[in-house]
Amino acid sequence: MGSLFYLIGQGFKNIWHNRVMGIATFCVLMVSLLLVGVSSLFVMNIEILLGSIENKNELVLFLKDSVTEEMLPDAQKQISALPNIAHVKYYPKEEALENYIAQMKEYEEVFDSIREDNPLPNAFNISIADTSKMTDTVKALNAFDFTEKVKAPTEFAQILTRLRKVVFITSIALLTALIIVSLIMISNSTRASVYARRREINIMKYVGATNSFIRMPFFFEGLFTGFVSGVGAYAVTYYGYTTLMDIITNNIAFWETIGVSEPLPFSQIKYTMLAIYLCIGAVIGALGSVISTTKHLQV
């Protein structure tokens, strides 16, 4: 236990003695974590935006005139039994006419003239669970005997499905590239720090110190630097994201107009983001330091 505290103390001493390189490593690691963190937040918000648009998709099944009120419960039951059906609501033609009148009040007299002989069909408003399966769902709905016509935004659903795939593939490629670039930047920064102390490492090696004994101070130095970098990246992310969200979410009318959910609140992910930043920063910092010492231990 005494040796462990000694090696931890040596790690902190190394940080102070090599504070210039330590600050450089801290900055590189913090920026790398920020790139990954901000990209992740962007992708999560894009997913929320697409999900809220997807929830707005509804199908309308128009019923044949021969369908009586007694047949409606069975028809609704058959629709609900289909896969990919989230919600079914009966939409009588009287309600449809009232909605038309409310939307086009200037033609109220025209609509009043057809109240007694309403030509609009009865219908079901149907919400689906997965827009990527909309085409199959429409085919199944059209197969019912009571179906006159199904109105569905199939083209929009196809565009949305393709857009989601593009966002998913792009986000995976972007995050992978950022992580690789981050590792290269951190490795180079750490290697420079270790290279500056190569004589110190060689002397320790010649006097009989084991490889593990030499690596441990570098390990704790990298661990601590990575941990502090994670704290710094979290603080910048928290301030930047919450400030930006305050500006955006204050304009409630904008979100109501486009009919989508508000962005992801930082309060929902703050502990997860902090844990990820600290863990990734500490692990990469420690591994980078240990790996970079390997070359100079070959004496």
PDB file of C-alpha atoms in Angstrom:
ATOM      1  CA  MET A   1       0.000   0.000   0.000  1.00  0.00           C
ATOM      2  CA  GLY A   2       2.910   2.305   0.790  1.00  0.00           C
ATOM      3  CA  SER A   3       4.376   1.713  -2.671  1.00  0.00           C
ATOM      4  CA  LEU A   4       1.034   2.510  -4.267  1.00  0.00           C
ATOM      5  CA  PHE A   5       0.792   5.864  -2.515  1.00  0.00           C
ATOM      6  CA  TYR A   6       4.412   6.551  -3.462  1.00  0.00           C
ATOM      7  CA  LEU A   7       3.714   5.862  -7.145  1.00  0.00           C
ATOM      8  CA  ILE A   8       0.526   7.998  -7.042  1.00  0.00           C
ATOM      9  CA  GLY A   9       2.546  10.800  -5.466  1.00  0.00           C
ATOM     10  CA  GLN A  10       5.170  10.452  -8.198  1.00  0.00           C
ATOM     11  CA  GLY A  11       2.405  10.774 -10.777  1.00  0.00           C
ATOM     12  CA  PHE A  12       1.228  14.074  -9.277  1.00  0.00           C
ATOM     13  CA  LYS A  13       4.824  15.305  -9.058  1.00  0.00           C
ATOM     14  CA  ASN A  14       5.275  14.498 -12.749  1.00  0.00           C
ATOM     15  CA  ILE A  15       2.220  16.604 -13.571  1.00  0.00           C
ATOM     16  CA  TRP A  16       3.681  19.578 -11.720  1.00  0.00           C
ATOM     17  CA  HIS A  17       7.223  19.176 -13.070  1.00  0.00           C
ATOM     18  CA  ASN A  18       5.953  18.770 -16.638  1.00  0.00           C
ATOM     19  CA  ARG A  19       3.000  21.114 -16.346  1.00  0.00           C
ATOM     20  CA  VAL A  20       3.446  22.620 -19.816  1.00  0.00           C
ATOM     21  CA  MET A  21       3.082  19.229 -21.520  1.00  0.00           C
ATOM     22  CA  GLY A  22       0.393  18.344 -19.009  1.00  0.00           C
ATOM     23  CA  ILE A  23      -1.632  21.414 -19.987  1.00  0.00           C
ATOM     24  CA  ALA A  24      -1.151  20.547 -23.650  1.00  0.00           C
ATOM     25  CA  THR A  25      -2.388  16.991 -23.071  1.00  0.00           C
ATOM     26  CA  PHE A  26      -5.311  18.316 -21.022  1.00  0.00           C
ATOM     27  CA  CYS A  27      -6.352  20.689 -23.817  1.00  0.00           C
ATOM     28  CA  VAL A  28      -6.068  18.047 -26.538  1.00  0.00           C
ATOM     29  CA  LEU A  29      -8.023  15.504 -24.519  1.00  0.00           C
ATOM     30  CA  MET A  30     -10.713  18.017 -23.528  1.00  0.00           C
ATOM     31  CA  VAL A  31     -11.226  19.164 -27.122  1.00  0.00           C
ATOM     32  CA  SER A  32     -11.372  15.542 -28.291  1.00  0.00           C
ATOM     33  CA  LEU A  33     -13.993  14.692 -25.675  1.00  0.00           C
ATOM     34  CA  LEU A  34     -15.953  17.809 -26.623  1.00  0.00           C
ATOM     35  CA  LEU A  35     -16.013  16.784 -30.287  1.00  0.00           C
ATOM     36  CA  VAL A  36     -17.393  13.369 -29.423  1.00  0.00           C
ATOM     37  CA  GLY A  37     -19.842  14.714 -26.809  1.00  0.00           C
ATOM     38  CA  VAL A  38     -21.255  17.517 -28.959  1.00  0.00           C
ATOM     39  CA  SER A  39     -21.604  15.175 -31.928  1.00  0.00           C
ATOM     40  CA  SER A  40     -23.505  12.698 -29.742  1.00  0.00           C
ATOM     41  CA  LEU A  41     -25.893  15.436 -28.532  1.00  0.00           C
ATOM     42  CA  PHE A  42     -26.475  16.529 -32.121  1.00  0.00           C
ATOM     43  CA  VAL A  43     -27.316  12.974 -33.204  1.00  0.00           C
ATOM     44  CA  MET A  44     -29.662  12.444 -30.226  1.00  0.00           C
ATOM     45  CA  ASN A  45     -31.569  15.646 -31.046  1.00  0.00           C
ATOM     46  CA  ILE A  46     -31.852  14.670 -34.715  1.00  0.00           C
ATOM     47  CA  GLU A  47     -33.373  11.354 -33.597  1.00  0.00           C
ATOM     48  CA  ILE A  48     -35.882  13.213 -31.379  1.00  0.00           C
ATOM     49  CA  LEU A  49     -36.791  15.513 -34.270  1.00  0.00           C
ATOM     50  CA  LEU A  50     -37.332  12.589 -36.653  1.00  0.00           C
ATOM     51  CA  GLY A  51     -39.290  10.693 -34.014  1.00  0.00           C
ATOM     52  CA  SER A  52     -41.648  13.615 -33.389  1.00  0.00           C
ATOM     53  CA  ILE A  53     -42.235  14.023 -37.139  1.00  0.00           C
ATOM     54  CA  GLU A  54     -42.870  10.292 -37.412  1.00  0.00           C
ATOM     55  CA  ASN A  55     -45.496  10.458 -34.656  1.00  0.00           C
ATOM     56  CA  LYS A  56     -47.462  12.949 -36.723  1.00  0.00           C
ATOM     57  CA  ASN A  57     -48.075  10.377 -39.437  1.00  0.00           C
ATOM     58  CA  GLU A  58     -51.638   9.143 -39.578  1.00  0.00           C
ATOM     59  CA  LEU A  59     -53.627   7.081 -42.028  1.00  0.00           C
ATOM     60  CA  VAL A  60     -57.269   7.643 -42.864  1.00  0.00           C
ATOM     61  CA  LEU A  61     -59.402   4.650 -43.830  1.00  0.00           C
ATOM     62  CA  PHE A  62     -62.616   5.723 -45.574  1.00  0.00           C
ATOM     63  CA  LEU A  63     -65.515   3.306 -45.121  1.00  0.00           C
ATOM     64  CA  LYS A  64     -67.919   2.141 -47.787  1.00  0.00           C
ATOM     65  CA  ASP A  65     -71.431   3.608 -47.604  1.00  0.00           C
ATOM     66  CA  SER A  66     -72.780   0.096 -47.027  1.00  0.00           C
ATOM     67  CA  VAL A  67     -71.040  -0.138 -43.622  1.00  0.00           C
ATOM     68  CA  THR A  68     -73.635   0.268 -40.848  1.00  0.00           C
ATOM     69  CA  GLU A  69     -73.111   1.429 -37.268  1.00  0.00           C
ATOM     70  CA  GLU A  70     -73.547  -2.162 -36.058  1.00  0.00           C
ATOM     71  CA  MET A  71     -70.577  -3.205 -38.203  1.00  0.00           C
ATOM     72  CA  LEU A  72     -68.236  -0.514 -36.838  1.00  0.00           C
ATOM     73  CA  PRO A  73     -67.035  -2.333 -33.649  1.00  0.00           C
ATOM     74  CA  ASP A  74     -66.067  -5.412 -35.653  1.00  0.00           C
ATOM     75  CA  ALA A  75     -64.314  -3.285 -38.284  1.00  0.00           C
ATOM     76  CA  GLN A  76     -62.358  -1.417 -35.615  1.00  0.00           C
ATOM     77  CA  LYS A  77     -61.429  -4.733 -33.976  1.00  0.00           C
ATOM     78  CA  GLN A  78     -60.091  -6.111 -37.271  1.00  0.00           C
ATOM     79  CA  ILE A  79     -57.996  -2.994 -37.855  1.00  0.00           C
ATOM     80  CA  SER A  80     -56.582  -3.029 -34.323  1.00  0.00           C
ATOM     81  CA  ALA A  81     -55.575  -6.674 -34.735  1.00  0.00           C
ATOM     82  CA  LEU A  82     -53.177  -5.821 -37.562  1.00  0.00           C
ATOM     83  CA  PRO A  83     -49.475  -5.532 -36.734  1.00  0.00           C
ATOM     84  CA  ASN A  84     -47.995  -2.011 -36.685  1.00  0.00           C
ATOM     85  CA  ILE A  85     -51.312  -0.421 -35.614  1.00  0.00           C
ATOM     86  CA  ALA A  86     -50.830   1.898 -32.621  1.00  0.00           C
ATOM     87  CA  HIS A  87     -54.233   3.568 -32.320  1.00  0.00           C
ATOM     88  CA  VAL A  88     -57.599   3.541 -34.101  1.00  0.00           C
ATOM     89  CA  LYS A  89     -60.321   6.163 -33.705  1.00  0.00           C
ATOM     90  CA  TYR A  90     -63.678   6.339 -35.454  1.00  0.00           C
ATOM     91  CA  TYR A  91     -64.160   9.582 -37.378  1.00  0.00           C
ATOM     92  CA  PRO A  92     -67.857  10.054 -38.305  1.00  0.00           C
ATOM     93  CA  LYS A  93     -68.794  12.105 -41.323  1.00  0.00           C
ATOM     94  CA  GLU A  94     -70.701  14.620 -39.180  1.00  0.00           C
ATOM     95  CA  GLU A  95     -67.497  15.450 -37.303  1.00  0.00           C
ATOM     96  CA  ALA A  96     -65.581  15.709 -40.574  1.00  0.00           C
ATOM     97  CA  LEU A  97     -68.121  18.233 -41.903  1.00  0.00           C
ATOM     98  CA  GLU A  98     -67.910  20.327 -38.722  1.00  0.00           C
ATOM     99  CA  ASN A  99     -64.121  20.384 -39.032  1.00  0.00           C
ATOM    100  CA  TYR A 100     -64.370  21.585 -42.627  1.00  0.00           C
ATOM    101  CA  ILE A 101     -66.740  24.360 -41.554  1.00  0.00           C
ATOM    102  CA  ALA A 102     -64.380  25.415 -38.756  1.00  0.00           C
ATOM    103  CA  GLN A 103     -61.438  25.543 -41.173  1.00  0.00           C
ATOM    104  CA  MET A 104     -63.302  27.359 -43.962  1.00  0.00           C
ATOM    105  CA  LYS A 105     -65.772  29.650 -42.250  1.00  0.00           C
ATOM    106  CA  GLU A 106     -66.147  31.793 -45.356  1.00  0.00           C
ATOM    107  CA  TYR A 107     -67.942  28.837 -47.003  1.00  0.00           C
ATOM    108  CA  GLU A 108     -70.139  28.050 -44.012  1.00  0.00           C
ATOM    109  CA  GLU A 109     -73.352  28.671 -45.955  1.00  0.00           C
ATOM    110  CA  VAL A 110     -72.284  26.217 -48.634  1.00  0.00           C
ATOM    111  CA  PHE A 111     -71.551  23.535 -46.052  1.00  0.00           C
ATOM    112  CA  ASP A 112     -74.830  24.254 -44.240  1.00  0.00           C
ATOM    113  CA  SER A 113     -76.707  23.403 -47.405  1.00  0.00           C
ATOM    114  CA  ILE A 114     -75.382  19.838 -47.365  1.00  0.00           C
ATOM    115  CA  ARG A 115     -75.851  19.114 -43.667  1.00  0.00           C
ATOM    116  CA  GLU A 116     -79.003  17.089 -44.337  1.00  0.00           C
ATOM    117  CA  ASP A 117     -77.353  15.050 -47.090  1.00  0.00           C
ATOM    118  CA  ASN A 118     -73.741  14.868 -45.970  1.00  0.00           C
ATOM    119  CA  PRO A 119     -71.681  13.372 -48.854  1.00  0.00           C
ATOM    120  CA  LEU A 120     -68.540  12.816 -46.777  1.00  0.00           C
ATOM    121  CA  PRO A 121     -67.678   9.208 -45.886  1.00  0.00           C
ATOM    122  CA  ASN A 122     -67.297   7.793 -42.394  1.00  0.00           C
ATOM    123  CA  ALA A 123     -63.718   6.938 -41.600  1.00  0.00           C
ATOM    124  CA  PHE A 124     -61.164   5.647 -39.112  1.00  0.00           C
ATOM    125  CA  ASN A 125     -58.116   7.699 -38.142  1.00  0.00           C
ATOM    126  CA  ILE A 126     -55.245   5.265 -37.665  1.00  0.00           C
ATOM    127  CA  SER A 127     -51.845   5.827 -36.064  1.00  0.00           C
ATOM    128  CA  ILE A 128     -49.074   3.381 -36.916  1.00  0.00           C
ATOM    129  CA  ALA A 129     -46.090   2.347 -34.833  1.00  0.00           C
ATOM    130  CA  ASP A 130     -43.413   2.140 -37.532  1.00  0.00           C
ATOM    131  CA  THR A 131     -43.540   4.352 -40.644  1.00  0.00           C
ATOM    132  CA  SER A 132     -41.010   2.126 -42.436  1.00  0.00           C
ATOM    133  CA  LYS A 133     -43.779  -0.527 -42.610  1.00  0.00           C
ATOM    134  CA  MET A 134     -46.448   1.880 -43.848  1.00  0.00           C
ATOM    135  CA  THR A 135     -46.703   0.359 -47.347  1.00  0.00           C
ATOM    136  CA  ASP A 136     -47.456  -3.130 -45.973  1.00  0.00           C
ATOM    137  CA  THR A 137     -49.957  -1.679 -43.505  1.00  0.00           C
ATOM    138  CA  VAL A 138     -51.801   0.174 -46.270  1.00  0.00           C
ATOM    139  CA  LYS A 139     -52.002  -3.035 -48.331  1.00  0.00           C
ATOM    140  CA  ALA A 140     -53.500  -4.905 -45.363  1.00  0.00           C
ATOM    141  CA  LEU A 141     -56.059  -2.134 -44.742  1.00  0.00           C
ATOM    142  CA  ASN A 142     -57.108  -2.066 -48.394  1.00  0.00           C
ATOM    143  CA  ALA A 143     -57.813  -5.810 -48.249  1.00  0.00           C
ATOM    144  CA  PHE A 144     -60.776  -5.381 -45.862  1.00  0.00           C
ATOM    145  CA  ASP A 145     -64.280  -5.628 -47.351  1.00  0.00           C
ATOM    146  CA  PHE A 146     -65.409  -2.463 -45.581  1.00  0.00           C
ATOM    147  CA  THR A 147     -62.575  -0.315 -46.988  1.00  0.00           C
ATOM    148  CA  GLU A 148     -63.440   2.216 -49.676  1.00  0.00           C
ATOM    149  CA  LYS A 149     -60.030   3.924 -49.769  1.00  0.00           C
ATOM    150  CA  VAL A 150     -56.945   4.472 -47.606  1.00  0.00           C
ATOM    151  CA  LYS A 151     -55.297   7.862 -47.584  1.00  0.00           C
ATOM    152  CA  ALA A 152     -51.663   7.618 -46.435  1.00  0.00           C
ATOM    153  CA  PRO A 153     -48.504   9.730 -46.799  1.00  0.00           C
ATOM    154  CA  THR A 154     -46.492   6.779 -48.143  1.00  0.00           C
ATOM    155  CA  GLU A 155     -44.029   8.943 -50.070  1.00  0.00           C
ATOM    156  CA  PHE A 156     -43.341  11.053 -46.998  1.00  0.00           C
ATOM    157  CA  ALA A 157     -42.866   7.888 -44.926  1.00  0.00           C
ATOM    158  CA  GLN A 158     -40.350   6.556 -47.450  1.00  0.00           C
ATOM    159  CA  ILE A 159     -38.431   9.842 -47.371  1.00  0.00           C
ATOM    160  CA  LEU A 160     -38.450   9.812 -43.565  1.00  0.00           C
ATOM    161  CA  THR A 161     -37.225   6.224 -43.465  1.00  0.00           C
ATOM    162  CA  ARG A 162     -34.381   6.997 -45.871  1.00  0.00           C
ATOM    163  CA  LEU A 163     -33.495  10.139 -43.931  1.00  0.00           C
ATOM    164  CA  ARG A 164     -33.294   8.179 -40.683  1.00  0.00           C
ATOM    165  CA  LYS A 165     -30.968   5.614 -42.290  1.00  0.00           C
ATOM    166  CA  VAL A 166     -28.743   8.382 -43.656  1.00  0.00           C
ATOM    167  CA  VAL A 167     -28.588  10.078 -40.245  1.00  0.00           C
ATOM    168  CA  PHE A 168     -27.788   6.767 -38.530  1.00  0.00           C
ATOM    169  CA  ILE A 169     -25.011   5.787 -40.959  1.00  0.00           C
ATOM    170  CA  THR A 170     -23.571   9.302 -41.023  1.00  0.00           C
ATOM    171  CA  SER A 171     -23.580   9.594 -37.235  1.00  0.00           C
ATOM    172  CA  ILE A 172     -21.835   6.216 -36.799  1.00  0.00           C
ATOM    173  CA  ALA A 173     -19.187   7.174 -39.369  1.00  0.00           C
ATOM    174  CA  LEU A 174     -18.742  10.632 -37.812  1.00  0.00           C
ATOM    175  CA  LEU A 175     -18.400   9.356 -34.252  1.00  0.00           C
ATOM    176  CA  THR A 176     -16.002   6.602 -35.336  1.00  0.00           C
ATOM    177  CA  ALA A 177     -13.849   9.101 -37.209  1.00  0.00           C
ATOM    178  CA  LEU A 178     -13.838  11.515 -34.256  1.00  0.00           C
ATOM    179  CA  ILE A 179     -12.837   8.787 -31.822  1.00  0.00           C
ATOM    180  CA  ILE A 180      -9.988   7.639 -34.093  1.00  0.00           C
ATOM    181  CA  VAL A 181      -8.775  11.208 -34.600  1.00  0.00           C
ATOM    182  CA  SER A 182      -9.030  11.828 -30.855  1.00  0.00           C
ATOM    183  CA  LEU A 183      -6.953   8.747 -30.066  1.00  0.00           C
ATOM    184  CA  ILE A 184      -4.284   9.791 -32.581  1.00  0.00           C
ATOM    185  CA  MET A 185      -4.145  13.342 -31.188  1.00  0.00           C
ATOM    186  CA  ILE A 186      -3.946  12.122 -27.602  1.00  0.00           C
ATOM    187  CA  SER A 187      -1.341   9.503 -28.454  1.00  0.00           C
ATOM    188  CA  ASN A 188       0.863  12.073 -30.154  1.00  0.00           C
ATOM    189  CA  SER A 189       0.484  14.540 -27.321  1.00  0.00           C
ATOM    190  CA  THR A 190       1.271  11.915 -24.689  1.00  0.00           C
ATOM    191  CA  ARG A 191       4.174  10.549 -26.715  1.00  0.00           C
ATOM    192  CA  ALA A 192       5.705  14.028 -26.819  1.00  0.00           C
ATOM    193  CA  SER A 193       5.363  14.315 -23.057  1.00  0.00           C
ATOM    194  CA  VAL A 194       6.998  10.926 -22.511  1.00  0.00           C
ATOM    195  CA  TYR A 195       9.741  11.663 -25.055  1.00  0.00           C
ATOM    196  CA  ALA A 196      10.666  14.798 -23.124  1.00  0.00           C
ATOM    197  CA  ARG A 197      11.372  12.556 -20.128  1.00  0.00           C
ATOM    198  CA  ARG A 198      13.100   9.706 -21.956  1.00  0.00           C
ATOM    199  CA  ARG A 199      16.376  10.272 -20.072  1.00  0.00           C
ATOM    200  CA  GLU A 200      14.548   9.976 -16.762  1.00  0.00           C
ATOM    201  CA  ILE A 201      13.013   6.680 -17.914  1.00  0.00           C
ATOM    202  CA  ASN A 202      16.347   5.337 -19.154  1.00  0.00           C
ATOM    203  CA  ILE A 203      18.097   6.158 -15.884  1.00  0.00           C
ATOM    204  CA  MET A 204      15.370   4.400 -13.896  1.00  0.00           C
ATOM    205  CA  LYS A 205      15.705   1.389 -16.190  1.00  0.00           C
ATOM    206  CA  TYR A 206      19.504   1.201 -15.774  1.00  0.00           C
ATOM    207  CA  VAL A 207      19.291   1.309 -11.977  1.00  0.00           C
ATOM    208  CA  GLY A 208      17.053  -1.769 -11.983  1.00  0.00           C
ATOM    209  CA  ALA A 209      13.522  -0.397 -11.819  1.00  0.00           C
ATOM    210  CA  THR A 210      10.925  -2.784 -13.260  1.00  0.00           C
ATOM    211  CA  ASN A 211       8.786  -1.796 -16.228  1.00  0.00           C
ATOM    212  CA  SER A 212       5.661  -1.779 -14.060  1.00  0.00           C
ATOM    213  CA  PHE A 213       7.329   0.464 -11.474  1.00  0.00           C
ATOM    214  CA  ILE A 214       8.306   2.935 -14.222  1.00  0.00           C
ATOM    215  CA  ARG A 215       4.903   2.850 -15.911  1.00  0.00           C
ATOM    216  CA  MET A 216       2.783   3.392 -12.811  1.00  0.00           C
ATOM    217  CA  PRO A 217       3.545   7.121 -12.262  1.00  0.00           C
ATOM    218  CA  PHE A 218       2.799   7.736 -15.960  1.00  0.00           C
ATOM    219  CA  PHE A 219      -0.375   5.713 -15.564  1.00  0.00           C
ATOM    220  CA  PHE A 220      -1.630   7.840 -12.649  1.00  0.00           C
ATOM    221  CA  GLU A 221      -0.503  11.018 -14.399  1.00  0.00           C
ATOM    222  CA  GLY A 222      -2.524  10.125 -17.499  1.00  0.00           C
ATOM    223  CA  LEU A 223      -5.449   8.944 -15.388  1.00  0.00           C
ATOM    224  CA  PHE A 224      -5.642  12.216 -13.474  1.00  0.00           C
ATOM    225  CA  THR A 225      -5.126  14.367 -16.583  1.00  0.00           C
ATOM    226  CA  GLY A 226      -7.871  12.465 -18.387  1.00  0.00           C
ATOM    227  CA  PHE A 227     -10.188  12.779 -15.391  1.00  0.00           C
ATOM    228  CA  VAL A 228      -9.696  16.554 -15.187  1.00  0.00           C
ATOM    229  CA  SER A 229     -10.142  16.815 -18.962  1.00  0.00           C
ATOM    230  CA  GLY A 230     -13.465  15.019 -18.582  1.00  0.00           C
ATOM    231  CA  VAL A 231     -14.560  17.558 -15.952  1.00  0.00           C
ATOM    232  CA  GLY A 232     -13.511  20.431 -18.215  1.00  0.00           C
ATOM    233  CA  ALA A 233     -15.299  18.983 -21.242  1.00  0.00           C
ATOM    234  CA  TYR A 234     -18.451  18.433 -19.180  1.00  0.00           C
ATOM    235  CA  ALA A 235     -18.409  22.022 -17.867  1.00  0.00           C
ATOM    236  CA  VAL A 236     -18.041  23.461 -21.388  1.00  0.00           C
ATOM    237  CA  THR A 237     -20.739  21.150 -22.750  1.00  0.00           C
ATOM    238  CA  TYR A 238     -23.124  22.001 -19.901  1.00  0.00           C
ATOM    239  CA  TYR A 239     -22.690  25.756 -20.296  1.00  0.00           C
ATOM    240  CA  GLY A 240     -22.829  25.750 -24.100  1.00  0.00           C
ATOM    241  CA  TYR A 241     -25.759  23.354 -24.431  1.00  0.00           C
ATOM    242  CA  THR A 242     -27.962  24.876 -21.706  1.00  0.00           C
ATOM    243  CA  THR A 243     -27.332  28.408 -23.011  1.00  0.00           C
ATOM    244  CA  LEU A 244     -28.213  27.367 -26.553  1.00  0.00           C
ATOM    245  CA  MET A 245     -31.323  25.495 -25.387  1.00  0.00           C
ATOM    246  CA  ASP A 246     -32.483  28.509 -23.347  1.00  0.00           C
ATOM    247  CA  ILE A 247     -32.375  30.615 -26.504  1.00  0.00           C
ATOM    248  CA  ILE A 248     -34.130  28.018 -28.666  1.00  0.00           C
ATOM    249  CA  THR A 249     -36.785  26.739 -26.256  1.00  0.00           C
ATOM    250  CA  ASN A 250     -37.861  30.247 -25.214  1.00  0.00           C
ATOM    251  CA  ASN A 251     -39.421  30.550 -28.654  1.00  0.00           C
ATOM    252  CA  ILE A 252     -42.271  28.109 -27.950  1.00  0.00           C
ATOM    253  CA  ALA A 253     -44.282  29.332 -30.934  1.00  0.00           C
ATOM    254  CA  PHE A 254     -41.558  28.065 -33.250  1.00  0.00           C
ATOM    255  CA  TRP A 255     -41.830  24.480 -31.981  1.00  0.00           C
ATOM    256  CA  GLU A 256     -45.631  24.598 -32.080  1.00  0.00           C
ATOM    257  CA  THR A 257     -45.510  25.842 -35.658  1.00  0.00           C
ATOM    258  CA  ILE A 258     -43.298  23.060 -36.958  1.00  0.00           C
ATOM    259  CA  GLY A 259     -45.144  20.551 -34.780  1.00  0.00           C
ATOM    260  CA  VAL A 260     -42.164  18.731 -33.278  1.00  0.00           C
ATOM    261  CA  SER A 261     -40.907  18.016 -29.803  1.00  0.00           C
ATOM    262  CA  GLU A 262     -38.548  20.366 -28.036  1.00  0.00           C
ATOM    263  CA  PRO A 263     -34.821  19.470 -27.954  1.00  0.00           C
ATOM    264  CA  LEU A 264     -33.438  17.007 -25.440  1.00  0.00           C
ATOM    265  CA  PRO A 265     -33.172  18.694 -21.987  1.00  0.00           C
ATOM    266  CA  PHE A 266     -29.657  18.464 -20.567  1.00  0.00           C
ATOM    267  CA  SER A 267     -31.102  17.609 -17.156  1.00  0.00           C
ATOM    268  CA  GLN A 268     -32.130  14.199 -18.528  1.00  0.00           C
ATOM    269  CA  ILE A 269     -28.608  13.190 -19.480  1.00  0.00           C
ATOM    270  CA  LYS A 270     -26.344  15.259 -17.213  1.00  0.00           C
ATOM    271  CA  TYR A 271     -25.240  12.363 -14.996  1.00  0.00           C
ATOM    272  CA  THR A 272     -24.780  10.027 -17.972  1.00  0.00           C
ATOM    273  CA  MET A 273     -22.745  12.633 -19.844  1.00  0.00           C
ATOM    274  CA  LEU A 274     -20.580  13.305 -16.787  1.00  0.00           C
ATOM    275  CA  ALA A 275     -19.923   9.591 -16.219  1.00  0.00           C
ATOM    276  CA  ILE A 276     -19.058   9.036 -19.894  1.00  0.00           C
ATOM    277  CA  TYR A 277     -16.730  12.041 -20.009  1.00  0.00           C
ATOM    278  CA  LEU A 278     -14.903  11.012 -16.818  1.00  0.00           C
ATOM    279  CA  CYS A 279     -14.604   7.336 -17.753  1.00  0.00           C
ATOM    280  CA  ILE A 280     -13.506   7.890 -21.351  1.00  0.00           C
ATOM    281  CA  GLY A 281     -11.117  10.692 -20.361  1.00  0.00           C
ATOM    282  CA  ALA A 282      -9.517   8.692 -17.549  1.00  0.00           C
ATOM    283  CA  VAL A 283      -9.221   5.461 -19.557  1.00  0.00           C
ATOM    284  CA  ILE A 284      -7.789   7.112 -22.684  1.00  0.00           C
ATOM    285  CA  GLY A 285      -5.439   9.300 -20.652  1.00  0.00           C
ATOM    286  CA  ALA A 286      -4.119   6.332 -18.645  1.00  0.00           C
ATOM    287  CA  LEU A 287      -3.796   3.995 -21.637  1.00  0.00           C
ATOM    288  CA  GLY A 288      -2.184   6.680 -23.768  1.00  0.00           C
ATOM    289  CA  SER A 289       0.463   7.334 -21.145  1.00  0.00           C
ATOM    290  CA  VAL A 290       1.241   3.658 -20.551  1.00  0.00           C
ATOM    291  CA  ILE A 291       1.416   2.782 -24.254  1.00  0.00           C
ATOM    292  CA  SER A 292       3.648   5.755 -24.985  1.00  0.00           C
ATOM    293  CA  THR A 293       6.205   4.654 -22.359  1.00  0.00           C
ATOM    294  CA  THR A 294       6.637   1.211 -23.933  1.00  0.00           C
ATOM    295  CA  LYS A 295       9.083   2.359 -26.606  1.00  0.00           C
ATOM    296  CA  HIS A 296      11.413   3.981 -24.075  1.00  0.00           C
ATOM    297  CA  LEU A 297      11.439   0.893 -21.859  1.00  0.00           C
ATOM    298  CA  GLN A 298      13.214  -1.110 -24.583  1.00  0.00           C
ATOM    299  CA  VAL A 299      16.817  -0.400 -23.397  1.00  0.00           C
TER     300      VAL A 299
END
